[in-house]
XYZ file of C-alpha atoms in Angstrom:
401
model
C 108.574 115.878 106.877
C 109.358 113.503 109.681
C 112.710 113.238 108.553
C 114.420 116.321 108.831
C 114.445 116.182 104.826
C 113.016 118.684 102.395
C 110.001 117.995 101.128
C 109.025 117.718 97.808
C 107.084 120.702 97.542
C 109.834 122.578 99.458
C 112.636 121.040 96.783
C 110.425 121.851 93.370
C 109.932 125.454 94.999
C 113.355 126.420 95.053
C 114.005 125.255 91.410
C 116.084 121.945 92.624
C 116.016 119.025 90.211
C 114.848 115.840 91.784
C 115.063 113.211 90.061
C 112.789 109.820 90.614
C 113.380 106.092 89.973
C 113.046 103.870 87.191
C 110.402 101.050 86.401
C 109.681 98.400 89.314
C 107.440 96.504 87.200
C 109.372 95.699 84.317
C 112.717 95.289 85.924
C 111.394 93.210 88.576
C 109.761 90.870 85.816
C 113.053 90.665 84.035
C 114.919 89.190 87.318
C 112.012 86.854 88.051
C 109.916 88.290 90.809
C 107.116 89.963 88.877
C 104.475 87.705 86.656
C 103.839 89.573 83.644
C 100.114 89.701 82.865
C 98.691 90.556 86.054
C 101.828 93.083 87.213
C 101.211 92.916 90.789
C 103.811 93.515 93.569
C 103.665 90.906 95.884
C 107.332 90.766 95.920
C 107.162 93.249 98.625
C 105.479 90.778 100.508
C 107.083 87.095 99.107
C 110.973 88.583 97.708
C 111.508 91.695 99.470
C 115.179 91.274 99.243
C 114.886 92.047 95.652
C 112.861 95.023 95.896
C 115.106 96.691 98.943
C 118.114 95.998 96.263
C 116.528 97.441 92.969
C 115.789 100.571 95.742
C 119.070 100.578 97.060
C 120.548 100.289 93.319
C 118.301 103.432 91.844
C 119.035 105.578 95.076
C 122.883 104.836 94.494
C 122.415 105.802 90.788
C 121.091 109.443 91.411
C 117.252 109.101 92.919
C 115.755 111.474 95.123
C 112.667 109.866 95.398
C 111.912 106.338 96.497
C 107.938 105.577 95.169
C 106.678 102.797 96.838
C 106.682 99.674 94.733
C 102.538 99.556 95.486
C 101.437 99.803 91.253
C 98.488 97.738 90.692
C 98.457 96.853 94.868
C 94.537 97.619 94.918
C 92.780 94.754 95.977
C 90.325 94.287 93.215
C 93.540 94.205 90.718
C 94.901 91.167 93.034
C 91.763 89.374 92.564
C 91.095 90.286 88.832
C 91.117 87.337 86.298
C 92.088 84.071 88.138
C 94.603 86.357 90.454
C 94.456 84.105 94.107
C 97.555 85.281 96.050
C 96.106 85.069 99.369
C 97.922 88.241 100.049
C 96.186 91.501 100.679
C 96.636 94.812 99.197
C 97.066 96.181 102.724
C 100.002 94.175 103.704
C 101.626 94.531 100.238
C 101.210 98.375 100.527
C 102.767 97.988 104.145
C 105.895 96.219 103.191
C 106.685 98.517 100.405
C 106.472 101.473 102.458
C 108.693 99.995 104.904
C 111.041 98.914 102.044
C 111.416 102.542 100.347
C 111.927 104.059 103.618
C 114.581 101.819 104.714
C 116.181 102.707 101.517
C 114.792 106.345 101.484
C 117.069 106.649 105.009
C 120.512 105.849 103.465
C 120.787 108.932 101.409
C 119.481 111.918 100.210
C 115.632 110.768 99.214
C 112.146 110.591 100.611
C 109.492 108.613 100.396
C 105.906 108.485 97.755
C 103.211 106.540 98.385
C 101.469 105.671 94.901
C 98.233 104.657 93.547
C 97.025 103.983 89.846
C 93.926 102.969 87.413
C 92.252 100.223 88.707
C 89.938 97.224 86.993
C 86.677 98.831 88.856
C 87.282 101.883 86.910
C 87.814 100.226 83.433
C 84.527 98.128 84.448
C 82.399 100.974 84.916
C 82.144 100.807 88.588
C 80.840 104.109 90.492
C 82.719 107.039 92.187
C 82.095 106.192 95.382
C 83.273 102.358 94.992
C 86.411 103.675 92.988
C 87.355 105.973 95.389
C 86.972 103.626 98.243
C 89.202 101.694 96.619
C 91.688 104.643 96.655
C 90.880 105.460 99.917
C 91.894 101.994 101.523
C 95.281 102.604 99.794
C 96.017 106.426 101.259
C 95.049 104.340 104.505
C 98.556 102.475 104.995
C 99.929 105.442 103.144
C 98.929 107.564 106.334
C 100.019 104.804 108.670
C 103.234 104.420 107.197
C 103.610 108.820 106.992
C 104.994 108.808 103.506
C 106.454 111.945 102.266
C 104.074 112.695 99.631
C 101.849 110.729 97.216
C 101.424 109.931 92.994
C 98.475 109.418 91.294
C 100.200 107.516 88.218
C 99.294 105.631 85.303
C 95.759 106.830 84.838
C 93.897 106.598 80.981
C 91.485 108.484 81.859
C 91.306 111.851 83.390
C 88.256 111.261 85.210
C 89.180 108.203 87.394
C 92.746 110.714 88.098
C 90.675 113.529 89.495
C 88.958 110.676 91.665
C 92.380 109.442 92.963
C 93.714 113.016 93.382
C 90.628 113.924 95.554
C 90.839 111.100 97.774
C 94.558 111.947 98.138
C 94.349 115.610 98.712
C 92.179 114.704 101.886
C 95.425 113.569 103.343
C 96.792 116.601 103.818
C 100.005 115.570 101.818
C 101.499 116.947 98.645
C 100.040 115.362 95.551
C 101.561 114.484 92.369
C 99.220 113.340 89.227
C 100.631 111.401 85.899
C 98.560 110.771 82.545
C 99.771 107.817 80.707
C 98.671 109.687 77.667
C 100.452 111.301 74.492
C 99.296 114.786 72.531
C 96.565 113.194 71.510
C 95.022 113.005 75.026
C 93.596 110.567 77.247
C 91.850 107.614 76.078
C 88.001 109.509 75.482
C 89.782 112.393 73.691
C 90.522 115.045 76.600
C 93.737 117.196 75.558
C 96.609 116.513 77.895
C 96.288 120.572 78.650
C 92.992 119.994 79.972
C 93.600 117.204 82.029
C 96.489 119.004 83.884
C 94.069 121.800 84.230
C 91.512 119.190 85.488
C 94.112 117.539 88.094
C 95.293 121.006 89.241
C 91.778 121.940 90.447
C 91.336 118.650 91.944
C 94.027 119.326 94.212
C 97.318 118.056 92.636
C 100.710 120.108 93.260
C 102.572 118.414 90.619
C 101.003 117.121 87.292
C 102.694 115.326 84.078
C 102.914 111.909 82.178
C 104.107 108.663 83.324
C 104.267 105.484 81.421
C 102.956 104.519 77.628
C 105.264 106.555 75.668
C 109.152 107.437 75.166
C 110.728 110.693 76.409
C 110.190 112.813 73.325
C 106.710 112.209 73.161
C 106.090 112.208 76.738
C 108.390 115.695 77.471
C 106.005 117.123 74.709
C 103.068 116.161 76.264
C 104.328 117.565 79.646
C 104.580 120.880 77.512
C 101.028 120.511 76.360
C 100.061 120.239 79.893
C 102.159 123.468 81.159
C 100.292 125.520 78.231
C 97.273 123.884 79.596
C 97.740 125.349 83.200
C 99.019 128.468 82.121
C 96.413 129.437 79.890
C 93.929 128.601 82.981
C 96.095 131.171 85.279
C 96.899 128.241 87.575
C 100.107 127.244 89.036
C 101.639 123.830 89.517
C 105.136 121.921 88.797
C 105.568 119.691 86.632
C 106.665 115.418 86.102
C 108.044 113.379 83.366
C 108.398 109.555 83.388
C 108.700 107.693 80.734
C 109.549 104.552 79.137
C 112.657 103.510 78.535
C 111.839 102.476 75.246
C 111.422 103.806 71.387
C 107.852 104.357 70.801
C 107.643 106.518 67.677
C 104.823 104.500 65.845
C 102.739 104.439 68.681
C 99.105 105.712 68.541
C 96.911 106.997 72.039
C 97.288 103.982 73.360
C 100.995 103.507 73.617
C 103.611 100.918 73.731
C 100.706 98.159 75.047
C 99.398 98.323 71.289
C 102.716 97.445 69.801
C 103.037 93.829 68.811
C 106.324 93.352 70.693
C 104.271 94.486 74.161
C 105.801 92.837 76.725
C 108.148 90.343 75.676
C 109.995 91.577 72.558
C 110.697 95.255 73.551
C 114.485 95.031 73.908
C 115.307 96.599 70.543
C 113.493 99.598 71.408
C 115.561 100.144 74.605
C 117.084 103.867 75.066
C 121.107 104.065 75.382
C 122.376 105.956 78.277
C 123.235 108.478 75.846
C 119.451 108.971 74.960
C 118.857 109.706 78.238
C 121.021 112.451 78.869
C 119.497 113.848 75.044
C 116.341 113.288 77.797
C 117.394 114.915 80.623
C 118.535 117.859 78.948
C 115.466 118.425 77.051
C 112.675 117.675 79.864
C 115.024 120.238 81.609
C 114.827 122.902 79.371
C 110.756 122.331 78.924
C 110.797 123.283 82.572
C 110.158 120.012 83.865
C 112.079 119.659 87.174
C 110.879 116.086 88.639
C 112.207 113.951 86.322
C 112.582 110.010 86.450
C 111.448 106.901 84.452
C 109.534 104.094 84.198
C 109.025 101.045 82.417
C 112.362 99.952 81.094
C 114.420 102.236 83.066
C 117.488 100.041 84.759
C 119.771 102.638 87.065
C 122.390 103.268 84.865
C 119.187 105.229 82.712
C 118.716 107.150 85.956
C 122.539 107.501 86.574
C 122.703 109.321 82.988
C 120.042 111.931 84.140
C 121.808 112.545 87.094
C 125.522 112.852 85.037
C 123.399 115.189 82.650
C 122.210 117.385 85.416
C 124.847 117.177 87.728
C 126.297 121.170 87.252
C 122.496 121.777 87.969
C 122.281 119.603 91.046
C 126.129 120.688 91.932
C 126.495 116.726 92.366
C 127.422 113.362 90.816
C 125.435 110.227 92.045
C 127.420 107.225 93.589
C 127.659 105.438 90.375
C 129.481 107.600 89.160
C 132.309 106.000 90.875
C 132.341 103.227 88.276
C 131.331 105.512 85.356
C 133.793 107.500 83.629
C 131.859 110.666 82.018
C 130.957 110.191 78.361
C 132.916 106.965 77.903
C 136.429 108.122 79.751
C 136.932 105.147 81.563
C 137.475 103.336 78.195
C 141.027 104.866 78.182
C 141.923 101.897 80.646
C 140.949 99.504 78.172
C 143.152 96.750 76.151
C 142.005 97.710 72.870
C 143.351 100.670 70.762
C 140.350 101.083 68.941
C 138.101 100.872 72.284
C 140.144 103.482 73.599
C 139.501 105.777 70.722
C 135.740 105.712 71.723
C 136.986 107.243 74.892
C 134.942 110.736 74.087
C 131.906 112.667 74.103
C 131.540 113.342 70.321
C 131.915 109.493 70.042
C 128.891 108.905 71.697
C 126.535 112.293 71.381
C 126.785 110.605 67.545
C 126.479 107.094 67.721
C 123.942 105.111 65.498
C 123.301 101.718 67.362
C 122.654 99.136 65.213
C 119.855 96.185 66.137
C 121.966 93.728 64.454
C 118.481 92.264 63.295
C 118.673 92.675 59.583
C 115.075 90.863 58.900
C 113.475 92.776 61.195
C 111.617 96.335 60.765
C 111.972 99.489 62.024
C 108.771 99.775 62.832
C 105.938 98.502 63.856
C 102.241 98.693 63.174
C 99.821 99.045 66.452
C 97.274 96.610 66.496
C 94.868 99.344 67.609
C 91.295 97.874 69.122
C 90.303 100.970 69.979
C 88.761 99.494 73.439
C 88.454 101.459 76.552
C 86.192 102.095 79.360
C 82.625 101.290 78.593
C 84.079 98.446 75.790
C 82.618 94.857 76.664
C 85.847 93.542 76.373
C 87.247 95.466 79.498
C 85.090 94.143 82.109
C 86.632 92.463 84.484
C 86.086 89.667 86.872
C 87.590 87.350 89.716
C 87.265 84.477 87.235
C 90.613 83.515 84.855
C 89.914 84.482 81.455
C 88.115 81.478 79.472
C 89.535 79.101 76.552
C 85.955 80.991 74.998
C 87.185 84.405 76.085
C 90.787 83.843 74.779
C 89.539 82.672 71.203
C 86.874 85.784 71.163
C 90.111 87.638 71.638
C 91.874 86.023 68.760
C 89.125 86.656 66.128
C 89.184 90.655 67.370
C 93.185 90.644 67.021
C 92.666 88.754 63.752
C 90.233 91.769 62.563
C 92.498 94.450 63.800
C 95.235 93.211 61.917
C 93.691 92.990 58.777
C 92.205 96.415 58.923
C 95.334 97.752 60.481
């Protein structure tokens, strides 16, 4: 640690909670600097006011890590499907390194570098050219001397051993996240074999990212810990989720709901979820705990007022957050001010205020993954052909759904 700062290995060692950041993606999207679709973080490169302030607002609400805003920053994702930025992945990775440790150095975080699934994977590419992909990521990475890395957002267990491999070369601490539930990763492998999979590879800290809401991603994180510690190995262990509902989701997660990406905003979590979250990934044993898709800061401000007798400290935010609703007793209303408790809120049953609409959903389900036709990718932009291919398949998986 260049920084004087503990490390992350050093913090998860002596039983501290750390506590990460919520989703870049998504919340960048939502204020206009991310194009849904392709997901890519140029914004580092083309808006990186916007990126330095969504940092500056999670570190503020309680995060102790600062992950580089580098998802989907490989450069065969930048060129995948009609994708001509004219930007490369290396000086995308460079500004957001320089952006989270700008950010990292006004408080009480450090810095990860991250990498994730890429297209060559999902088109069936070899080892050698996936992990040179990797590798040409955990070069600025090095450059840049991040604190320590993530492997995140991975289907498949095999293309997260790759990444972890190439990463544990750097002589860094590694972190590995599934995006899977309990019923494993996307060919079937139990999420307590791919922890036990990652460990070996080399990773320090395993767990579940993405795809799934807290309950069902703090269960899987238990799946992985009986994993490991039926294999007499050692590790710690991650959780970040979604910020959203997802209990009618199958393997493939929130991407199969019919709402994915635009309609999601029923589904959101309350602040008051995520302390129910908090508390719960806590008690699992899970002691690196953030978010990601769908978490704003005032989701990662709850899991810091949760924990705070743990950590022995309340986040900035706090400053404009009275605990469990207090601050309410300042307001106008009578009836507002009777809301001004915890039993108000540990019971509250928000209403959608969408009385045609469902409580559920049904996943659409294509059961496609890597080896599937339909996952290739290419440079080209997806054909009128391609798109109406597409619409007879969703067509068909509707009507047998």
């Amino acid at each position: 640690m260049t920084s004087g700062k503990k490390g992350i290995i050093e913090r998860l060692n002596a039983g501290e909670v750390v506590i990460g950041d919520g989703g870049f993606v998504f919340a960048l999207e939502k204020r206009g600097y991310v194009k849904a679709g392709p997901w890519t973080p140029e914004a580092t490169v083309t808006h990186p006011e916007a990126v330095r302030q969504l940092h500056r607002e999670f570190l503020r609400a309680g995060s102790n890590v600062m992950q580089t805003f580098t998802f989907y920053a490989s450069d065969d994702k930048l060129e995948n499907r009609g994708q001509n930025l004219k930007i490369s992945g290396a000086k995308i990775n460079e500004a957001a390194c320089d952006l989270a440790r700008e950010v990292a150095s006004e408080g009480d975080a450090i810095v990860a570098g991250g990498v994730c699934q890429t297209p060559s994977y999902l088109s069936c590419k070899s080892e050698i050219e996936v992990k040179a992909i990797f590798k040409k990521q955990l070069e600025v990475f090095l450059k840049k001397n991040v604190d320590f890395l993530i492997a995140e957002y991975f289907e498949h267990v095999e293309e997260a051993e790759w990444a972890v491999q190439v990463l544990k070369a750097s002589g860094k601490p590694v972190a590995a996240c599934m995006c899977i539930g309990p019923d494993g990763d996307m060919h079937g492998v139990s999420p307590g074999d791919c922890a036990v999979r990652l460990v070996k590879a080399g990773a320090q800290i395993v767990g579940i990212n993405c795809h799934f809401d807290p309950e069902t991603c703090v269960k899987t994180v238990k799946l992985m810990k009986e994993g490991v510690e039926k294999a007499r190995l050692k590790a710690h262990y991650m959780v970040q989720p979604l910020a959203f509902h997802t209990p009618d989701c199958s393997c493939q997660g929130f991407i199969d709901l019919p709402e994915f990406p635009f309609a999601l905003e029923p589904r959101i979590l309350t602040r008051w979820d995520m302390h129910t979250y908090a508390r719960e990934a806590y008690k699992a044993g899970i002691r690196f705990i953030g978010g990601c898709c769908g978490f704003e800061p005032y989701h990662i401000r709850a899991i810091a007022e949760e924990l705070a007798t743990e950590r022995g400290i309340l986040p900035p935010a706090s400053e404009k957050h009275g605990m469990w609703g207090s601050g309410l007793e300042m307001h106008t209303k009578p009836w507002v001010r009777a809301r001004a408790r915890r039993d108000y809120w540990e019971h509250i049953a928000p209403a959608s205020g969408r009385p045609k609409c469902p409580s559920l959903s049904t996943p659409e389900g294509w059961g496609v993954t890597k080896g599937h036709a339909e996952l290739m990718q290419h440079k080209e932009a997806t054909s009128s052909q391609e798109i109406k291919h597409l619409m007879e398949m969703q067509k068909k998986a509707k009507s047998s759904a």
